[in-house]
Coordinates of C-alpha atoms in Angstrom, one line a residue:
Chain A
X3 CA 10.3 144.0 107.9
X4 CA 7.8 143.0 110.6
X5 CA 7.2 146.0 112.8
X6 CA 4.6 147.4 115.1
X7 CA 2.8 150.6 113.8
X8 CA 4.5 153.0 116.2
X9 CA 7.9 151.8 115.1
X10 CA 6.9 151.9 111.4
X11 CA 6.1 155.7 111.7
X12 CA 9.4 156.3 113.5
X13 CA 11.5 154.4 111.1
X14 CA 9.7 156.0 108.1
X15 CA 10.3 159.4 109.6
X16 CA 14.0 158.8 109.9
X17 CA 14.1 157.5 106.4
X18 CA 12.3 160.7 105.3
X19 CA 15.3 162.6 106.5
X20 CA 13.8 163.6 109.9
X21 CA 16.7 164.1 112.3
X22 CA 14.8 166.0 115.0
X23 CA 12.2 164.6 117.4
X24 CA 10.8 166.2 120.6
X25 CA 8.2 164.4 122.7
X26 CA 6.7 163.9 126.2
X27 CA 5.7 160.4 127.4
X28 CA 2.0 159.5 127.0
X29 CA 0.3 156.1 126.5
X30 CA -0.4 154.6 124.0
X31 CA 2.4 156.0 121.9
X32 CA 5.5 155.7 123.9
X33 CA 7.0 153.1 121.6
X34 CA 7.3 155.8 118.9
X35 CA 9.1 158.1 121.2
X36 CA 11.4 155.3 122.4
X37 CA 12.2 154.2 118.8
X38 CA 13.1 157.8 117.9
X39 CA 15.3 158.0 121.0
X40 CA 17.3 155.0 119.8
X41 CA 17.3 155.8 116.1
X42 CA 18.4 159.4 116.5
X43 CA 21.1 158.5 119.1
X44 CA 22.8 156.4 116.6
X45 CA 22.8 159.1 113.9
X46 CA 25.6 161.8 114.1
X47 CA 23.1 164.5 113.1
X48 CA 20.2 163.1 115.2
X49 CA 18.7 165.2 118.0
X50 CA 16.2 163.8 120.4
X51 CA 14.9 165.6 123.5
X52 CA 12.4 164.3 126.0
X53 CA 10.8 167.6 126.7
X54 CA 9.3 168.8 130.0
X55 CA 5.8 169.0 128.4
X56 CA 4.0 168.7 125.1
X57 CA 4.0 172.5 125.0
X58 CA 7.8 172.6 125.1
X59 CA 8.0 169.8 122.5
X60 CA 5.9 171.6 119.9
X61 CA 7.8 174.8 120.5
X62 CA 11.1 173.0 120.0
X63 CA 9.5 171.8 116.7
X64 CA 8.9 175.4 115.8
X65 CA 12.5 176.3 116.5
X66 CA 13.9 173.5 114.3
X67 CA 11.3 174.1 111.6
X68 CA 12.4 177.8 111.4
X69 CA 15.8 176.4 110.3
X70 CA 14.2 174.4 107.5
X71 CA 15.0 170.9 108.8
X72 CA 12.5 168.1 108.9
X73 CA 11.2 167.7 112.4
X74 CA 8.5 165.6 114.1
X75 CA 6.7 165.3 117.4
X76 CA 4.1 162.7 118.6
X77 CA 1.6 162.4 121.3
X78 CA -1.9 161.0 122.2
X79 CA -5.1 163.0 122.6
X80 CA -4.6 164.9 125.9
X81 CA -1.1 165.8 124.8
X82 CA -2.2 166.9 121.3
X83 CA -4.6 169.3 123.0
X84 CA -1.5 170.9 124.6
X85 CA 0.3 171.1 121.3
X86 CA -2.6 173.0 119.7
X87 CA -1.0 176.3 120.7
X88 CA 2.1 175.5 118.7
X89 CA 0.1 174.0 115.8
X90 CA -1.7 177.3 115.5
X91 CA 1.6 179.2 115.4
X92 CA 3.1 176.8 112.9
X93 CA 0.1 177.4 110.7
X94 CA 0.3 181.2 111.1
X95 CA 4.0 181.2 110.5
X96 CA 3.7 178.7 107.6
X97 CA 6.2 176.3 109.0
X98 CA 6.3 172.6 108.0
X99 CA 6.1 170.0 110.7
X100 CA 4.8 166.4 111.2
X101 CA 2.7 165.7 114.3
X102 CA 1.5 162.2 115.1
X103 CA -1.7 161.7 117.2
X104 CA -2.2 158.2 118.5
X105 CA -5.8 158.8 119.6
X106 CA -7.2 157.4 122.8
X107 CA -10.6 157.5 124.5
X108 CA -11.7 160.9 125.9
X109 CA -12.6 163.6 126.7
X110 CA -10.4 164.6 129.6
X111 CA -7.9 162.0 130.7
X112 CA -10.3 159.4 129.2
X113 CA -8.5 156.0 128.8
X114 CA -5.7 154.5 126.8
X115 CA -7.9 152.4 124.4
X116 CA -8.1 153.1 120.7
X117 CA -10.6 155.7 119.7
X118 CA -11.4 158.3 117.0
X119 CA -12.7 161.2 119.1
X120 CA -10.2 163.7 117.9
X121 CA -11.4 163.9 114.3
X122 CA -13.0 167.3 114.6
X123 CA -10.1 168.7 116.5
X124 CA -7.7 167.6 113.8
X125 CA -9.7 168.5 110.8
X126 CA -11.0 171.9 111.9
X127 CA -7.7 173.3 112.8
X128 CA -7.7 172.4 116.5
X129 CA -6.2 175.6 117.9
X130 CA -7.2 179.2 117.6
X131 CA -7.5 181.1 114.4
X132 CA -8.6 180.5 110.8
X133 CA -6.5 177.6 109.6
X134 CA -6.4 174.0 108.6
X135 CA -3.8 171.2 108.8
X136 CA -3.4 168.3 106.4
X137 CA -4.7 165.2 108.3
X138 CA -3.7 161.8 107.0
X139 CA -5.3 158.5 108.2
X140 CA -3.3 155.4 107.6
X141 CA -5.1 152.1 107.3
X142 CA -2.3 149.5 107.4
X143 CA 1.3 149.0 108.4
X144 CA 2.5 149.6 104.9
X145 CA 0.5 152.7 104.7
X146 CA 1.9 154.0 107.9
X147 CA 5.3 153.9 106.2
X148 CA 4.1 155.5 103.0
X149 CA 1.9 158.1 104.6
X150 CA 4.7 159.2 107.0
X151 CA 6.9 159.8 103.9
X152 CA 4.1 161.7 102.3
X153 CA 3.5 163.7 105.5
X154 CA 7.0 165.2 105.3
X155 CA 6.7 165.9 101.6
X156 CA 3.3 167.7 102.0
X157 CA 4.7 169.6 105.0
X158 CA 7.6 171.0 103.0
X159 CA 5.6 171.5 99.7
X160 CA 2.8 173.5 101.3
X161 CA 4.7 174.8 104.4
X162 CA 2.0 173.4 106.7
X163 CA 1.8 171.2 109.7
X164 CA 0.7 167.7 108.8
X165 CA -1.1 165.5 111.3
X166 CA -1.1 161.7 111.1
X167 CA -4.2 160.5 112.9
X168 CA -3.9 157.0 114.2
X169 CA -4.9 155.2 117.3
X170 CA -3.5 152.7 119.8
X171 CA -4.6 149.7 117.7
X172 CA -2.7 151.1 114.6
X173 CA 0.3 151.8 116.9
X174 CA 0.5 148.2 118.3
X175 CA -0.5 146.3 115.2
X176 CA 2.4 144.3 113.7
X177 CA 2.5 143.9 109.9
X178 CA 5.1 143.3 107.3
X179 CA 6.3 146.6 105.8
X180 CA 8.6 147.6 103.0
X181 CA 10.2 151.0 103.5
X182 CA 11.2 153.4 100.8
X183 CA 14.9 154.2 100.4
X184 CA 16.2 156.6 103.0
X185 CA 16.6 160.2 102.2
X186 CA 19.8 162.0 103.2
X187 CA 18.6 165.3 104.8
X188 CA 21.5 167.1 103.1
X189 CA 20.1 166.1 99.7
X190 CA 16.8 167.9 100.4
X191 CA 16.3 171.1 98.4
X192 CA 17.2 174.2 100.4
X193 CA 14.3 176.3 101.7
X194 CA 14.6 180.0 100.8
X195 CA 12.9 181.3 103.9
X196 CA 14.8 179.7 106.8
X197 CA 16.5 181.4 109.7
X198 CA 20.2 180.6 109.9
X199 CA 21.9 183.9 110.6
X200 CA 21.7 186.6 108.0
X201 CA 25.3 186.2 106.7
X202 CA 25.5 187.7 103.2
X203 CA 21.8 188.3 102.8
X204 CA 19.1 190.6 104.3
X205 CA 17.8 189.5 107.7
X206 CA 14.6 187.5 107.9
X207 CA 11.7 187.4 110.3
X208 CA 9.3 184.5 110.9
X209 CA 6.3 185.6 112.8
X210 CA 2.5 185.4 113.0
X211 CA 1.8 188.7 114.6
X212 CA 0.2 191.0 112.0
X213 CA -1.3 194.0 113.8
X214 CA -2.5 195.7 110.7
X215 CA -6.0 194.3 110.0
X216 CA -5.8 194.6 106.2
X217 CA -2.4 192.8 106.2
X218 CA -3.9 190.2 108.6
X219 CA -6.8 189.7 106.3
X220 CA -4.5 189.3 103.3
X221 CA -2.5 186.7 105.3
X222 CA -5.6 184.8 106.1
X223 CA -6.7 184.9 102.4
X224 CA -3.2 183.7 101.4
X225 CA -3.6 180.7 103.8
X226 CA -7.1 180.1 102.4
X227 CA -5.8 180.0 98.8
X228 CA -3.2 177.5 99.9
X229 CA -5.9 175.4 101.6
X230 CA -7.9 175.6 98.3
X231 CA -4.9 174.3 96.4
X232 CA -4.4 171.5 98.9
X233 CA -8.1 170.6 98.6
X234 CA -7.7 170.1 94.9
X235 CA -4.4 168.3 95.0
X236 CA -4.3 166.1 98.1
X237 CA -7.6 164.3 98.7
X238 CA -7.3 160.5 98.6
X239 CA -9.9 157.7 99.1
X240 CA -9.5 154.0 98.9
X241 CA -12.5 152.2 97.2
X242 CA -13.0 148.6 98.1
X243 CA -15.7 146.5 96.3
X244 CA -17.7 149.7 95.5
X245 CA -18.3 149.0 91.7
X246 CA -21.5 147.1 92.2
X247 CA -22.3 148.3 95.7
X248 CA -25.7 149.6 96.8
X249 CA -24.4 150.4 100.3
X250 CA -20.9 151.8 101.1
X251 CA -19.5 151.8 104.6
X252 CA -17.4 155.0 105.1
X253 CA -14.7 154.5 107.7
X254 CA -11.0 155.4 108.3
X255 CA -8.1 153.9 110.2
X256 CA -8.8 151.1 112.6
X257 CA -12.5 151.4 112.0
X258 CA -12.0 150.7 108.2
X259 CA -10.2 147.5 109.0
X260 CA -13.1 146.3 111.1
X261 CA -15.5 147.4 108.3
X262 CA -13.5 145.4 105.7
X263 CA -14.0 142.3 107.8
X264 CA -17.7 143.0 108.1
X265 CA -18.0 143.6 104.3
X266 CA -16.4 140.3 103.5
X267 CA -18.9 138.6 105.7
X268 CA -22.0 140.2 104.2
X269 CA -20.6 139.8 100.7
X270 CA -20.7 136.0 101.3
X271 CA -24.4 136.5 102.0
X272 CA -24.9 138.2 98.7
X273 CA -25.2 141.8 100.0
X274 CA -23.6 144.3 97.6
X275 CA -21.6 146.4 100.1
X276 CA -18.3 148.2 99.6
X277 CA -16.0 150.4 101.6
X278 CA -15.0 154.0 101.1
X279 CA -11.9 154.8 103.2
X280 CA -10.7 158.4 103.3
X281 CA -6.9 158.4 103.5
X282 CA -7.0 162.2 103.9
X283 CA -9.4 163.5 106.5
X284 CA -8.6 167.1 105.7
X285 CA -8.9 167.7 102.9
X286 CA -11.9 165.4 102.9
X287 CA -12.3 163.5 99.6
X288 CA -15.7 165.0 99.0
X289 CA -15.7 165.0 95.2
X290 CA -15.1 161.3 95.1
X291 CA -17.8 160.7 97.7
X292 CA -20.2 162.9 95.7
X293 CA -19.4 160.9 92.5
X294 CA -20.1 157.6 94.4
X295 CA -23.6 158.8 95.2
X296 CA -24.5 158.3 91.5
X297 CA -24.4 154.6 92.0
X298 CA -24.6 154.1 95.7
X299 CA -27.9 154.8 97.5
X300 CA -26.9 154.2 101.1
X301 CA -23.9 155.2 103.1
X302 CA -23.1 153.9 106.6
X303 CA -20.6 156.0 108.5
X304 CA -18.8 153.9 111.0
X305 CA -16.5 155.6 113.5
X306 CA -15.0 154.9 116.9
X307 CA -16.7 158.0 118.1
X308 CA -20.2 159.3 118.6
X309 CA -20.1 160.7 115.1
X310 CA -17.6 163.3 113.9
X311 CA -16.6 162.4 110.3
X312 CA -20.3 162.0 109.9
X313 CA -20.5 165.8 109.5
X314 CA -18.1 165.8 106.6
X315 CA -20.0 163.0 104.9
X316 CA -23.2 165.0 105.2
X317 CA -21.5 168.1 103.9
X318 CA -19.9 166.2 101.0
X319 CA -23.1 164.4 99.9
X320 CA -25.1 167.6 99.8
X321 CA -28.3 165.8 100.5
X322 CA -27.8 162.9 98.2
X323 CA -28.1 159.3 99.3
X324 CA -29.3 158.0 102.7
X325 CA -26.8 158.5 105.4
X326 CA -26.7 156.0 108.4
X327 CA -24.4 156.1 111.3
X328 CA -23.0 153.6 113.7
X329 CA -20.3 154.5 116.2
X330 CA -19.0 153.5 119.6
X331 CA -17.0 156.1 121.5
X332 CA -14.8 155.7 124.6
X333 CA -12.3 153.1 123.3
X334 CA -14.7 150.3 122.4
X335 CA -13.5 148.3 119.5
X336 CA -16.4 146.9 117.6
X337 CA -16.1 143.4 116.0
X338 CA -16.6 142.7 112.3
X339 CA -19.6 140.6 113.3
X340 CA -21.2 143.5 115.1
X341 CA -20.7 145.8 112.1
X342 CA -22.0 143.0 109.8
X343 CA -25.2 142.9 111.8
X344 CA -25.6 146.7 111.5
X345 CA -25.1 146.5 107.7
X346 CA -27.6 143.7 107.5
X347 CA -30.1 145.7 109.4
X348 CA -29.8 148.7 107.1
X349 CA -29.7 146.6 104.0
X350 CA -32.9 144.9 104.6
X351 CA -34.7 147.8 106.1
X352 CA -34.0 149.9 103.0
X353 CA -34.9 146.9 100.7
X354 CA -31.7 146.9 98.8
X355 CA -31.2 144.4 96.1
X356 CA -29.3 141.1 96.8
X357 CA -27.3 139.0 94.4
Chain B
X28 CA 34.3 215.5 111.2
X29 CA 34.8 212.2 113.1
X30 CA 31.6 210.3 113.9
X31 CA 31.7 209.3 117.5
X32 CA 28.1 207.9 118.0
X33 CA 25.8 206.2 115.6
X34 CA 23.3 203.5 115.1
X35 CA 24.7 200.0 115.7
X36 CA 25.0 198.0 112.4
X37 CA 22.7 195.3 113.9
X38 CA 19.8 197.8 114.3
X39 CA 17.5 198.7 111.5
X40 CA 16.9 202.4 110.6
X41 CA 13.5 202.4 112.4
X42 CA 11.7 204.5 115.0
X43 CA 11.0 202.7 118.3
X44 CA 7.4 202.3 119.1
X45 CA 8.2 202.1 122.8
X46 CA 6.8 204.7 125.3
X47 CA 8.9 207.6 126.4
X48 CA 11.2 206.5 129.2
X49 CA 10.8 202.8 128.5
X50 CA 13.9 200.6 129.0
X51 CA 13.4 198.3 126.0
X52 CA 15.0 200.7 123.5
X53 CA 18.1 201.0 125.7
X54 CA 18.3 197.2 126.1
X55 CA 17.7 196.7 122.4
X56 CA 20.6 199.1 121.6
X57 CA 22.9 197.4 124.1
X58 CA 22.3 194.0 122.5
X59 CA 22.9 195.4 119.1
X60 CA 26.1 197.0 120.2
X61 CA 27.3 193.7 121.7
X62 CA 26.4 191.8 118.5
X63 CA 28.4 194.3 116.5
X64 CA 31.4 194.2 118.9
X65 CA 31.4 190.4 118.9
X66 CA 31.0 190.6 115.1
X67 CA 28.2 188.0 115.0
X68 CA 25.5 189.8 113.1
X69 CA 25.4 187.2 110.4
X70 CA 25.5 184.3 112.9
X71 CA 22.9 185.3 115.5
X72 CA 19.3 184.4 115.7
X73 CA 16.9 186.2 118.1
X74 CA 13.6 185.0 119.6
X75 CA 11.3 187.9 120.5
X76 CA 8.5 187.3 123.1
X77 CA 4.8 188.1 123.2
X78 CA 4.6 191.4 125.0
X79 CA 5.8 195.0 124.3
X80 CA 9.0 193.7 122.8
X81 CA 7.3 191.4 120.2
X82 CA 8.1 194.0 117.6
X83 CA 11.9 193.6 118.4
X84 CA 12.2 192.1 114.9
X85 CA 11.3 195.5 113.5
X86 CA 14.4 197.0 115.1
X87 CA 17.1 194.3 115.1
X88 CA 18.8 193.7 111.7
X89 CA 19.3 190.0 112.4
X90 CA 17.3 186.8 111.7
X91 CA 14.4 186.6 114.2
X92 CA 11.7 184.0 114.9
X93 CA 8.8 184.8 117.1
X94 CA 7.9 182.5 119.9
X95 CA 4.5 182.0 121.5
X96 CA 4.0 183.7 124.9
X97 CA 6.5 182.2 127.3
X98 CA 8.0 179.6 125.0
X99 CA 11.1 181.5 124.0
X100 CA 13.5 179.0 125.7
X101 CA 11.9 176.1 123.9
X102 CA 11.9 177.8 120.5
X103 CA 15.5 178.9 121.1
X104 CA 16.3 175.3 122.1
X105 CA 15.0 174.0 118.7
X106 CA 17.0 176.7 116.8
X107 CA 20.2 176.1 118.7
X108 CA 20.0 172.3 118.5
X109 CA 19.5 172.6 114.8
X110 CA 22.3 175.1 114.3
X111 CA 24.8 174.6 117.1
X112 CA 27.3 177.0 115.6
X113 CA 24.9 180.0 115.6
X114 CA 24.3 182.2 118.5
X115 CA 20.7 182.1 119.7
X116 CA 19.1 184.4 122.2
X117 CA 15.6 184.9 123.5
X118 CA 14.3 188.3 124.7
X119 CA 11.6 187.9 127.3
X120 CA 9.6 190.0 129.7
X121 CA 8.8 189.1 133.3
X122 CA 5.3 187.7 132.6
X123 CA 6.7 185.8 129.6
X124 CA 9.6 184.1 131.4
X125 CA 8.6 184.1 135.1
X126 CA 4.9 183.2 134.8
X127 CA 3.7 181.5 131.7
X128 CA 7.1 180.3 130.5
X129 CA 8.6 179.2 133.8
X130 CA 8.7 175.5 132.9
X131 CA 10.3 176.0 129.5
X132 CA 12.9 178.3 131.0
X133 CA 13.9 176.2 134.0
X134 CA 14.2 173.1 131.9
X135 CA 16.2 174.8 129.2
X136 CA 18.6 176.0 131.9
X137 CA 18.7 172.6 133.5
X138 CA 19.6 171.0 130.2
X139 CA 22.3 173.5 129.9
X140 CA 21.0 174.7 126.5
X141 CA 23.7 176.8 124.9
X142 CA 21.4 179.8 124.6
X143 CA 21.3 183.3 126.1
X144 CA 18.2 184.9 127.6
X145 CA 17.7 188.6 128.1
X146 CA 15.1 188.8 130.8
X147 CA 13.5 192.3 131.0
X148 CA 12.0 192.8 134.4
X149 CA 9.8 195.9 134.8
X150 CA 7.4 194.6 137.4
X151 CA 4.3 194.8 135.3
X152 CA 2.5 193.4 132.3
X153 CA 3.2 196.2 129.9
X154 CA 1.5 195.5 126.6
X155 CA -1.8 194.3 128.2
X156 CA -2.0 197.4 130.3
X157 CA -0.3 197.2 133.6
X158 CA -1.6 194.0 135.3
X159 CA 0.3 192.4 138.2
X160 CA 3.4 190.5 137.0
X161 CA 5.1 187.7 138.8
X162 CA 7.7 190.3 139.7
X163 CA 5.4 193.0 140.9
X164 CA 6.6 194.0 144.4
X165 CA 4.6 193.8 147.6
X166 CA 2.2 196.8 147.9
X167 CA 2.7 197.8 144.3
X168 CA -0.5 199.0 142.7
X169 CA -1.4 197.5 139.4
X170 CA -4.6 197.2 137.4
X171 CA -5.3 193.8 138.9
X172 CA -4.0 194.6 142.4
X173 CA -5.9 197.9 143.0
X174 CA -5.0 197.8 146.7
X175 CA -1.5 196.8 146.1
X176 CA 0.1 193.3 145.8
X177 CA -0.8 191.3 148.8
X178 CA 1.5 188.6 150.0
X179 CA -1.2 186.3 151.4
X180 CA -3.3 186.6 148.2
X181 CA -0.7 187.0 145.5
X182 CA 2.5 185.5 146.8
X183 CA 5.8 187.3 146.8
X184 CA 7.7 188.5 143.8
X185 CA 9.4 185.5 142.2
X186 CA 13.2 185.2 142.2
X187 CA 13.4 183.5 138.9
X188 CA 17.1 184.3 138.3
X189 CA 18.0 182.8 141.7
X190 CA 15.9 179.7 140.9
X191 CA 17.7 179.3 137.6
X192 CA 21.1 179.6 139.3
X193 CA 20.3 176.4 141.1
X194 CA 20.1 174.5 137.8
X195 CA 23.4 172.8 137.0
X196 CA 23.2 173.7 133.4
X197 CA 23.3 177.5 133.9
X198 CA 26.7 179.0 133.9
X199 CA 26.2 182.7 134.0
X200 CA 23.3 184.7 135.5
X201 CA 23.5 188.4 136.4
X202 CA 20.9 190.9 137.5
X203 CA 21.5 194.5 136.2
X204 CA 19.4 197.6 135.6
X205 CA 19.2 200.4 133.0
X206 CA 18.2 203.1 135.5
X207 CA 21.5 205.0 135.4
X208 CA 24.5 205.4 133.0
X209 CA 26.7 203.3 135.3
X210 CA 24.2 200.5 135.4
X211 CA 23.7 200.7 131.6
X212 CA 27.4 200.1 131.1
X213 CA 27.3 197.2 133.6
X214 CA 24.3 195.7 131.7
X215 CA 26.2 195.8 128.4
X216 CA 29.2 194.1 130.0
X217 CA 26.8 191.4 131.4
X218 CA 25.2 190.9 128.0
X219 CA 28.6 190.6 126.4
X220 CA 29.6 187.9 128.9
X221 CA 26.4 186.0 128.5
X222 CA 26.9 185.8 124.8
X223 CA 30.5 184.8 125.2
X224 CA 29.5 182.0 127.6
X225 CA 27.2 180.7 124.9
X226 CA 29.9 181.0 122.2
X227 CA 32.3 179.1 124.4
X228 CA 29.7 176.3 124.6
X229 CA 29.5 176.4 128.4
X230 CA 25.8 176.4 129.0
X231 CA 22.8 178.5 129.7
X232 CA 23.3 182.2 130.3
X233 CA 20.9 184.9 131.4
X234 CA 20.9 188.6 132.1
X235 CA 18.0 189.9 134.1
X236 CA 17.6 193.7 133.4
X237 CA 15.5 195.8 135.7
X238 CA 13.8 198.2 133.3
X239 CA 11.5 201.2 133.8
X240 CA 7.9 201.2 132.6
X241 CA 6.8 204.7 133.3
X242 CA 3.5 204.3 131.5
X243 CA 2.2 201.4 133.6
X244 CA 3.9 202.5 136.8
X245 CA 2.1 205.9 136.2
X246 CA 5.3 207.8 136.8
X247 CA 7.5 210.2 134.9
X248 CA 10.5 208.6 133.2
X249 CA 12.8 210.0 135.8
X250 CA 10.6 208.8 138.7
X251 CA 10.4 205.3 137.1
X252 CA 14.1 205.1 136.9
X253 CA 14.5 206.4 140.5
X254 CA 11.9 203.8 141.7
X255 CA 14.1 201.0 140.3
X256 CA 17.0 202.2 142.4
X257 CA 15.0 203.0 145.5
X258 CA 12.4 200.2 145.6
X259 CA 12.8 197.5 143.0
X260 CA 16.4 196.7 143.9
X261 CA 15.5 196.0 147.5
X262 CA 13.5 193.0 146.2
X263 CA 15.8 192.3 143.2
X264 CA 19.4 193.2 144.3
X265 CA 21.8 193.9 141.4
X266 CA 24.5 191.3 141.4
X267 CA 26.2 188.4 139.7
X268 CA 23.9 185.6 140.8
X269 CA 26.0 182.8 139.3
X270 CA 29.2 182.7 137.4
X271 CA 30.9 179.4 136.7
X272 CA 31.9 180.6 133.2
X273 CA 35.1 182.2 134.5
X274 CA 37.0 184.7 132.6
X275 CA 35.9 185.0 129.0

């Protein structure tokens, strides 16, 4: 099927057994909301509400998630800021949910052009309190489909909100996609913690208020242990032409597509350059990156921001390798030629060996 | 010996943390009695607020899911849309519903969500220590209106229930009080009708309950209850504000 990115996410969500969607209009991701409106209207168990605000949407997500059913919301940067209250509650209450952020230029109202300025917000929790969310960064149409399916799996497996971090370019881009078989929501394993009326069992509470400080500490450590397990089990990184590389570009999402184009160009000139593309931004694939530093001396972090993932690269490499940065914030989309020039510059300046 | 009065089945065997003379414990009990009488303990899901009543889940022996401050109607919407045959209610204070959660509440009512809201109006922010609430009356002294609520500066007490009555999706809205035995009986009747309206699938229902907060009003329990009848009801008259539900 040939579909634009926003529609791929929506279709993949429905096929993952998601029958509940709540959202508020915001550019550049309205196509996703509109697709869900159509798709869920045609399903007998589908529920779509255009909410009065992003705050309302994320709180409706909380309500559905409490009943154990797969549920999604989507927005773009300013709207995601509003959802952070609910994301913090979902985290504290250990509720699964999938949240799509089609990033745009910021801060503030910014613009509607593709950008990657919400990296730190997404990977550092984003709302109040000591928590993390799984953050997935698709790099192609096919991956939008696959990652959306995974997002629901992870959300249920770890009882955690999962954020798919894309941008307007990803959302509009049309590529051929093969979808996995649809899941019947009724076939999903029952969750033993849901609220559905306490018929025939003791009543349950889902809450995040823990007034006793020792109990609150233990809850935080419990979350921490979960995050540790996720950090071991979930990180993923695509490696492209890295076997013989002296320099690796590190980029995710749309930036990684631009970087790939640039790498193909400089490879033709005999420069040994590869790409490292994190598919998970939290947990960041730091172990893989650290391993790469045995053979790669130079790392160029390329982001559509003033430098946010850069912090994770520095933390992961623990002082190994030379780290370079190139980024353009505000919704500017660099061209592959522009990045090729940047690579060239670094390559020659550092005196790296050519073929 | 015949037992004539006991703890409702839908209440846990727990000691209320509420202050002496506080209305929450009465209202909790009334809701539990109604749940028992309608025989819906195993089908009801409650949404407690942020505020003094956040710990409601320690007292109700029913499924409960906590909402962020003011978002009770949105969380209840999600619960109800997912489980249309369950009975979902939110329990919210005046600050929760009439200040921070106004948008969620009005739109839930306007969509005609089949949920019930118990709106406890005591005219102050209780848990945070007695600040001005959206329903604090003119001249009332609070920790943030040391000279009394001033209309020019603070606006007038908001008539949220009357506003909600305008919404087409609301079917039953009544304002009651728990300041006297007579009004407590009326409150229970109103809660019963509100739940029944939901169970009949008619639309959004709400009972606003004027409730004493002696601690933050700096009154004795008796004075606080008397203040409701003498002063608060002049701004918030007790009445059926809307009833298109008919006889249930």
